[in-house]
Amino acid sequence: MEGVDHLADERKKAEFNVEAMKIVWAGSQHNLEVSNRISKLVADDPAFRKDDRTMLPRKELFKNTLRKAAYAWKRINELRLSEEEASKLRFYVDETAYTDLHWGMFIPAIKGQGTDEQQRKWLPLAYKMQIIGCYAQTELGHGSNVQGLETTATFDPHTDEFVIHSPTLTSSKWWPGGLGKVSTHAVTYARLIIDGKDHGVHGFIVQLRSLEDHRPLPGITVGDIGMKFGNGAYNTMDNGVLRFDHVRIPRNQMLMKVSQVTREGKYKQSDVPRQLVYGTMVYVRQRIVADASCYLSRAVCIATRYSAVRRQFGSQNGGPETQVIDYKTQQSRLFPLLASAYAFRFVGEWLEWLYTDVMQRLQANDFSTLPEAHACTAGLKSLTTSVTADGIEECRKLCGGHGYLCTSGLPELFAVYVPACTYEGDNIVLLLQVARFLMKTVSQIGTGKQPVGTIAYMGRIEHLMQCRCNVQRGFAELSADLVEAAVAHCQLIVVSKFIEKLQQDIPGEGVKQQLEALCGIYYLSLLHKHQGDFLATSYLTPKQSALANDQLRALYSKVRPNAIALVDAFNYSDHFLSSILGRYDGNVYPKLYEAAWKDPLNESVVPDGYHEYVRPLLKQQLHTARL
Ligand SMILES: CCCCCCCCCCCCC/C=C/C(=O)SCCNC(=O)CCNC(=O)[C@H](O)C(C)(C)COP(=O)(O)OP(=O)(O)OC[C@H]1O[C@@H](n2cnc3c(N)ncnc32)[C@H](O)[C@@H]1OP(=O)(O)O
Ligand SMILES: Cc1cc2nc3c(=O)[nH]c(=O)nc-3n(C[C@H](O)[C@H](O)[C@H](O)COP(=O)(O)OP(=O)(O)OC[C@H]3O[C@@H](n4cnc5c(N)ncnc54)[C@H](O)[C@@H]3O)c2cc1C
């Protein structure tokens, strides 16, 4: 029934102050206020409609994305939104677009790797969107191995220019978002060649298209790489292919904060580590961790609300059947994901703090925490995106058959999210970086160097102190085990940051108790999943393991009456969730029924193609039957 809250009884069961939990989730009262205002602005504006997205053919879908992005920009200017509000608006519009790369990578790359002079020249143009940029690093032949990129930037001392060239097919840039059809400029990564000497990969600002008629400039071949996984989803993005045929750019378009090329063609390295060329990736990985909690919480919100609406079996004396959320099996799949959504939120907040801290230290020429920042961003990006991608799929299964319908919102959410396990660094490749960092730490403990920060615990492990190891020996052979160790290390960070959060003052009746229960579910479900490792290494006895499992089940029962309120605290509007199963009012069945009739296939009772392909078959069967 319209207007009735089918989940009202569930909401009454909550044992904590939901409004206070909303503030914890949002990060502050201010953040919550901005989120409320901007999400309403988007939800109330029919121009931001997205319920038809999975039905649109690619060209129409893409044009629609261009329209929305332009309209969003118009509203941002009309309403004079701050940077924070504008980025919230893009978040609530919830459509992957070229603007993500413009604001999320092109601008940060110039900020992080450009000199003050370069920033003064390029950033105002980019901020006003008078130029639109992308991040062109990956090539057809190399993505993970950045040092293996083949595009060249050869210095020509006669003209004071770089000549950008794609020497092979595999050197074609391949994948950059926003490149295919929209970007006018690209931060392009290429090998710097001076006087025949290869100085490795550096970033260059290259104009790709005319600012007058948008046609590719001479020497540039550019286009879209084609349809990607799923309907709607990431197909709103123009991931592109790009080739350079001896394209000339002025010398001052090499990003020169980390290293410089002088007018005479001298290569100079600043006093900063060369890894700062990878700085944009560190920034985006940190953002991706914060994003993971948003995606996971969306899926969990849908699955939790639907699990309270859905009933199967267990009717007593003709009474209602059991809500599927009351099955312990459903709880043991759903509640660890609910706990993970909260855990990732807090580790995301901490990682943002760590990143800011590292940036401040870099300003003061203190590079000591850079390796830890790299390991944390790489490792947590890998962990949180893998769990989130698997978690979205688990939520689809938790919704049974209806979860497979596009109107559940889950198929598109999965399709749009799953490349996060690959982009900004393949998750295994990134875990190998963490493993390398851990091995390096172990090798230094033996020499008496005390580890600090997230690896401080390693200095307290007796057998590591005795260890004399070399980073490379046996690394490749043991890499699969080392990746598991890297995951365990990252899990430890997530758990510790959750516990640290609980040590803070958290206002609101019952809020802290709920978070304590979720934290318990988070680490006990991990302990349960990996109990074999804990038993094998004698960190746990079988009795302790059984007790931990009892405790986990007890926590599921504690969270159960609060489950709906805990997902309400994510504060997602129906527009943002875009899911019939996850509707706030739980009015699922009438809305599913209604939506089915809106499908284009139901526009006519007899489908197109019946007369050509179905009727002849039926005729033939009749004829055979008569024989
Ligand atoms: C308002 C808008 C909001 C937007 C918000 C954004 C959110 C979401 C947007 C999402 C859009 C995504 C679009 C996708 C974009 C992309 O995918 S861009 C391309 C990304 N590509 C990659 O990530 C490639 C992955 N590969 C690498 O990063 C590196 O090549 C490598 C795997 C790390 C290895 O590099 P290599 O140079 O070969 O290094 P090594 O020899 O192994 O190591 C050398 C030392 O350098 C250290 N190191 C490596 N990387 C870093 C780093 N980033 N920072 C600091 N240090 C680093 C490494 O540990 C080694 O150290 P030592 O051991 O001390 O020698
Ligand atoms: C949707 C999407 C958007 C993207 N956007 C951009 C963008 O805007 N700009 C940009 O520059 N790039 C972009 N990329 C490219 C992306 O960054 C790369 O695809 C990513 O870094 C992975 O690299 P790869 O494709 O070379 O994978 P590969 O490295 O070829 O991976 C293939 C397999 O090999 C394994 N593997 C590779 N190396 C090792 C190793 N050393 N040890 C063990 N196993 C290994 C991997 O684990 C994986 O299983 C995007 C990609 C996608 C999917």
JSON list of N, CA and C in Angstrom, two decimals, residues 285 288-289 375-388 417 420-421 424-432 434 483 487 490:
[
{"chain": "A", "resi": 285, "resn": "ARG", "atom": "N", "xyz": [43.81, 6.05, -4.73]},
{"chain": "A", "resi": 285, "resn": "ARG", "atom": "CA", "xyz": [43.61, 4.80, -3.95]},
{"chain": "A", "resi": 285, "resn": "ARG", "atom": "C", "xyz": [42.99, 5.13, -2.61]},
{"chain": "A", "resi": 288, "resn": "ILE", "atom": "N", "xyz": [39.42, 5.77, -3.16]},
{"chain": "A", "resi": 288, "resn": "ILE", "atom": "CA", "xyz": [38.69, 4.53, -3.47]},
{"chain": "A", "resi": 288, "resn": "ILE", "atom": "C", "xyz": [38.33, 3.78, -2.18]},
{"chain": "A", "resi": 289, "resn": "VAL", "atom": "N", "xyz": [39.20, 3.84, -1.19]},
{"chain": "A", "resi": 289, "resn": "VAL", "atom": "CA", "xyz": [38.90, 3.18, 0.10]},
{"chain": "A", "resi": 289, "resn": "VAL", "atom": "C", "xyz": [37.68, 3.85, 0.73]},
{"chain": "A", "resi": 375, "resn": "ALA", "atom": "N", "xyz": [52.09, 1.64, 1.12]},
{"chain": "A", "resi": 375, "resn": "ALA", "atom": "CA", "xyz": [51.63, 0.30, 1.50]},
{"chain": "A", "resi": 375, "resn": "ALA", "atom": "C", "xyz": [50.19, 0.34, 2.01]},
{"chain": "A", "resi": 376, "resn": "CYS", "atom": "N", "xyz": [49.86, 1.35, 2.82]},
{"chain": "A", "resi": 376, "resn": "CYS", "atom": "CA", "xyz": [48.50, 1.43, 3.38]},
{"chain": "A", "resi": 376, "resn": "CYS", "atom": "C", "xyz": [47.46, 1.70, 2.28]},
{"chain": "A", "resi": 377, "resn": "THR", "atom": "N", "xyz": [47.76, 2.65, 1.39]},
{"chain": "A", "resi": 377, "resn": "THR", "atom": "CA", "xyz": [46.76, 2.98, 0.36]},
{"chain": "A", "resi": 377, "resn": "THR", "atom": "C", "xyz": [46.61, 1.80, -0.61]},
{"chain": "A", "resi": 378, "resn": "ALA", "atom": "N", "xyz": [47.75, 1.20, -0.99]},
{"chain": "A", "resi": 378, "resn": "ALA", "atom": "CA", "xyz": [47.70, 0.07, -1.93]},
{"chain": "A", "resi": 378, "resn": "ALA", "atom": "C", "xyz": [46.96, -1.10, -1.28]},
{"chain": "A", "resi": 379, "resn": "GLY", "atom": "N", "xyz": [47.34, -1.45, -0.06]},
{"chain": "A", "resi": 379, "resn": "GLY", "atom": "CA", "xyz": [46.77, -2.62, 0.60]},
{"chain": "A", "resi": 379, "resn": "GLY", "atom": "C", "xyz": [45.29, -2.44, 0.93]},
{"chain": "A", "resi": 380, "resn": "LEU", "atom": "N", "xyz": [44.95, -1.28, 1.47]},
{"chain": "A", "resi": 380, "resn": "LEU", "atom": "CA", "xyz": [43.54, -1.07, 1.85]},
{"chain": "A", "resi": 380, "resn": "LEU", "atom": "C", "xyz": [42.66, -0.91, 0.62]},
{"chain": "A", "resi": 381, "resn": "LYS", "atom": "N", "xyz": [43.22, -0.33, -0.44]},
{"chain": "A", "resi": 381, "resn": "LYS", "atom": "CA", "xyz": [42.44, -0.26, -1.69]},
{"chain": "A", "resi": 381, "resn": "LYS", "atom": "C", "xyz": [42.12, -1.68, -2.14]},
{"chain": "A", "resi": 382, "resn": "SER", "atom": "N", "xyz": [43.12, -2.54, -2.07]},
{"chain": "A", "resi": 382, "resn": "SER", "atom": "CA", "xyz": [42.93, -3.91, -2.53]},
{"chain": "A", "resi": 382, "resn": "SER", "atom": "C", "xyz": [41.91, -4.65, -1.65]},
{"chain": "A", "resi": 383, "resn": "LEU", "atom": "N", "xyz": [42.11, -4.57, -0.35]},
{"chain": "A", "resi": 383, "resn": "LEU", "atom": "CA", "xyz": [41.22, -5.29, 0.57]},
{"chain": "A", "resi": 383, "resn": "LEU", "atom": "C", "xyz": [39.77, -4.80, 0.46]},
{"chain": "A", "resi": 384, "resn": "THR", "atom": "N", "xyz": [39.59, -3.49, 0.55]},
{"chain": "A", "resi": 384, "resn": "THR", "atom": "CA", "xyz": [38.21, -2.98, 0.62]},
{"chain": "A", "resi": 384, "resn": "THR", "atom": "C", "xyz": [37.46, -3.17, -0.71]},
{"chain": "A", "resi": 385, "resn": "THR", "atom": "N", "xyz": [38.17, -3.03, -1.84]},
{"chain": "A", "resi": 385, "resn": "THR", "atom": "CA", "xyz": [37.44, -3.21, -3.11]},
{"chain": "A", "resi": 385, "resn": "THR", "atom": "C", "xyz": [37.10, -4.68, -3.34]},
{"chain": "A", "resi": 386, "resn": "SER", "atom": "N", "xyz": [38.01, -5.59, -2.95]},
{"chain": "A", "resi": 386, "resn": "SER", "atom": "CA", "xyz": [37.71, -7.02, -3.14]},
{"chain": "A", "resi": 386, "resn": "SER", "atom": "C", "xyz": [36.52, -7.42, -2.28]},
{"chain": "A", "resi": 387, "resn": "VAL", "atom": "N", "xyz": [36.53, -7.01, -1.02]},
{"chain": "A", "resi": 387, "resn": "VAL", "atom": "CA", "xyz": [35.42, -7.37, -0.12]},
{"chain": "A", "resi": 387, "resn": "VAL", "atom": "C", "xyz": [34.12, -6.74, -0.62]},
{"chain": "A", "resi": 388, "resn": "THR", "atom": "N", "xyz": [34.21, -5.50, -1.09]},
{"chain": "A", "resi": 388, "resn": "THR", "atom": "CA", "xyz": [33.00, -4.81, -1.54]},
{"chain": "A", "resi": 388, "resn": "THR", "atom": "C", "xyz": [32.42, -5.45, -2.80]},
{"chain": "A", "resi": 417, "resn": "TYR", "atom": "N", "xyz": [30.87, -1.43, -10.07]},
{"chain": "A", "resi": 417, "resn": "TYR", "atom": "CA", "xyz": [31.89, -1.44, -9.02]},
{"chain": "A", "resi": 417, "resn": "TYR", "atom": "C", "xyz": [33.05, -2.40, -9.29]},
{"chain": "A", "resi": 420, "resn": "ALA", "atom": "N", "xyz": [36.77, -1.79, -9.91]},
{"chain": "A", "resi": 420, "resn": "ALA", "atom": "CA", "xyz": [37.61, -1.18, -8.86]},
{"chain": "A", "resi": 420, "resn": "ALA", "atom": "C", "xyz": [38.66, -2.15, -8.36]},
{"chain": "A", "resi": 421, "resn": "CYS", "atom": "N", "xyz": [38.43, -3.45, -8.59]},
{"chain": "A", "resi": 421, "resn": "CYS", "atom": "CA", "xyz": [39.44, -4.45, -8.19]},
{"chain": "A", "resi": 421, "resn": "CYS", "atom": "C", "xyz": [40.63, -4.41, -9.15]},
{"chain": "A", "resi": 424, "resn": "GLU", "atom": "N", "xyz": [43.32, 1.50, -10.96]},
{"chain": "A", "resi": 424, "resn": "GLU", "atom": "CA", "xyz": [44.16, 2.10, -9.91]},
{"chain": "A", "resi": 424, "resn": "GLU", "atom": "C", "xyz": [45.03, 1.04, -9.24]},
{"chain": "A", "resi": 425, "resn": "GLY", "atom": "N", "xyz": [45.38, 0.03, -10.05]},
{"chain": "A", "resi": 425, "resn": "GLY", "atom": "CA", "xyz": [46.26, -1.04, -9.57]},
{"chain": "A", "resi": 425, "resn": "GLY", "atom": "C", "xyz": [45.50, -2.33, -9.34]},
{"chain": "A", "resi": 426, "resn": "ASP", "atom": "N", "xyz": [45.86, -3.37, -10.12]},
{"chain": "A", "resi": 426, "resn": "ASP", "atom": "CA", "xyz": [45.28, -4.71, -9.91]},
{"chain": "A", "resi": 426, "resn": "ASP", "atom": "C", "xyz": [45.49, -5.11, -8.45]},
{"chain": "A", "resi": 427, "resn": "ASN", "atom": "N", "xyz": [44.44, -5.68, -7.85]},
{"chain": "A", "resi": 427, "resn": "ASN", "atom": "CA", "xyz": [44.50, -5.92, -6.40]},
{"chain": "A", "resi": 427, "resn": "ASN", "atom": "C", "xyz": [45.62, -6.86, -5.96]},
{"chain": "A", "resi": 428, "resn": "ILE", "atom": "N", "xyz": [45.97, -7.82, -6.78]},
{"chain": "A", "resi": 428, "resn": "ILE", "atom": "CA", "xyz": [47.06, -8.72, -6.40]},
{"chain": "A", "resi": 428, "resn": "ILE", "atom": "C", "xyz": [48.40, -8.00, -6.53]},
{"chain": "A", "resi": 429, "resn": "VAL", "atom": "N", "xyz": [48.54, -7.25, -7.62]},
{"chain": "A", "resi": 429, "resn": "VAL", "atom": "CA", "xyz": [49.78, -6.49, -7.82]},
{"chain": "A", "resi": 429, "resn": "VAL", "atom": "C", "xyz": [50.00, -5.54, -6.63]},
{"chain": "A", "resi": 430, "resn": "LEU", "atom": "N", "xyz": [48.92, -4.93, -6.17]},
{"chain": "A", "resi": 430, "resn": "LEU", "atom": "CA", "xyz": [49.05, -4.00, -5.03]},
{"chain": "A", "resi": 430, "resn": "LEU", "atom": "C", "xyz": [49.39, -4.75, -3.74]},
{"chain": "A", "resi": 431, "resn": "LEU", "atom": "N", "xyz": [48.81, -5.93, -3.55]},
{"chain": "A", "resi": 431, "resn": "LEU", "atom": "CA", "xyz": [49.14, -6.70, -2.34]},
{"chain": "A", "resi": 431, "resn": "LEU", "atom": "C", "xyz": [50.60, -7.13, -2.35]},
{"chain": "A", "resi": 432, "resn": "LEU", "atom": "N", "xyz": [51.13, -7.37, -3.55]},
{"chain": "A", "resi": 432, "resn": "LEU", "atom": "CA", "xyz": [52.55, -7.73, -3.64]},
{"chain": "A", "resi": 432, "resn": "LEU", "atom": "C", "xyz": [53.43, -6.56, -3.18]},
{"chain": "A", "resi": 434, "resn": "VAL", "atom": "N", "xyz": [52.52, -4.50, -0.82]},
{"chain": "A", "resi": 434, "resn": "VAL", "atom": "CA", "xyz": [52.43, -4.55, 0.65]},
{"chain": "A", "resi": 434, "resn": "VAL", "atom": "C", "xyz": [53.36, -5.64, 1.19]},
{"chain": "A", "resi": 483, "resn": "VAL", "atom": "N", "xyz": [50.97, -12.82, -0.26]},
{"chain": "A", "resi": 483, "resn": "VAL", "atom": "CA", "xyz": [49.76, -12.03, -0.52]},
{"chain": "A", "resi": 483, "resn": "VAL", "atom": "C", "xyz": [48.76, -12.26, 0.62]},
{"chain": "A", "resi": 487, "resn": "VAL", "atom": "N", "xyz": [47.17, -9.46, 3.15]},
{"chain": "A", "resi": 487, "resn": "VAL", "atom": "CA", "xyz": [45.75, -9.26, 3.45]},
{"chain": "A", "resi": 487, "resn": "VAL", "atom": "C", "xyz": [45.55, -9.24, 4.96]},
{"chain": "A", "resi": 490, "resn": "CYS", "atom": "N", "xyz": [46.52, -6.00, 6.39]},
{"chain": "A", "resi": 490, "resn": "CYS", "atom": "CA", "xyz": [45.53, -4.94, 6.12]},
{"chain": "A", "resi": 490, "resn": "CYS", "atom": "C", "xyz": [44.30, -5.13, 7.00]}
]
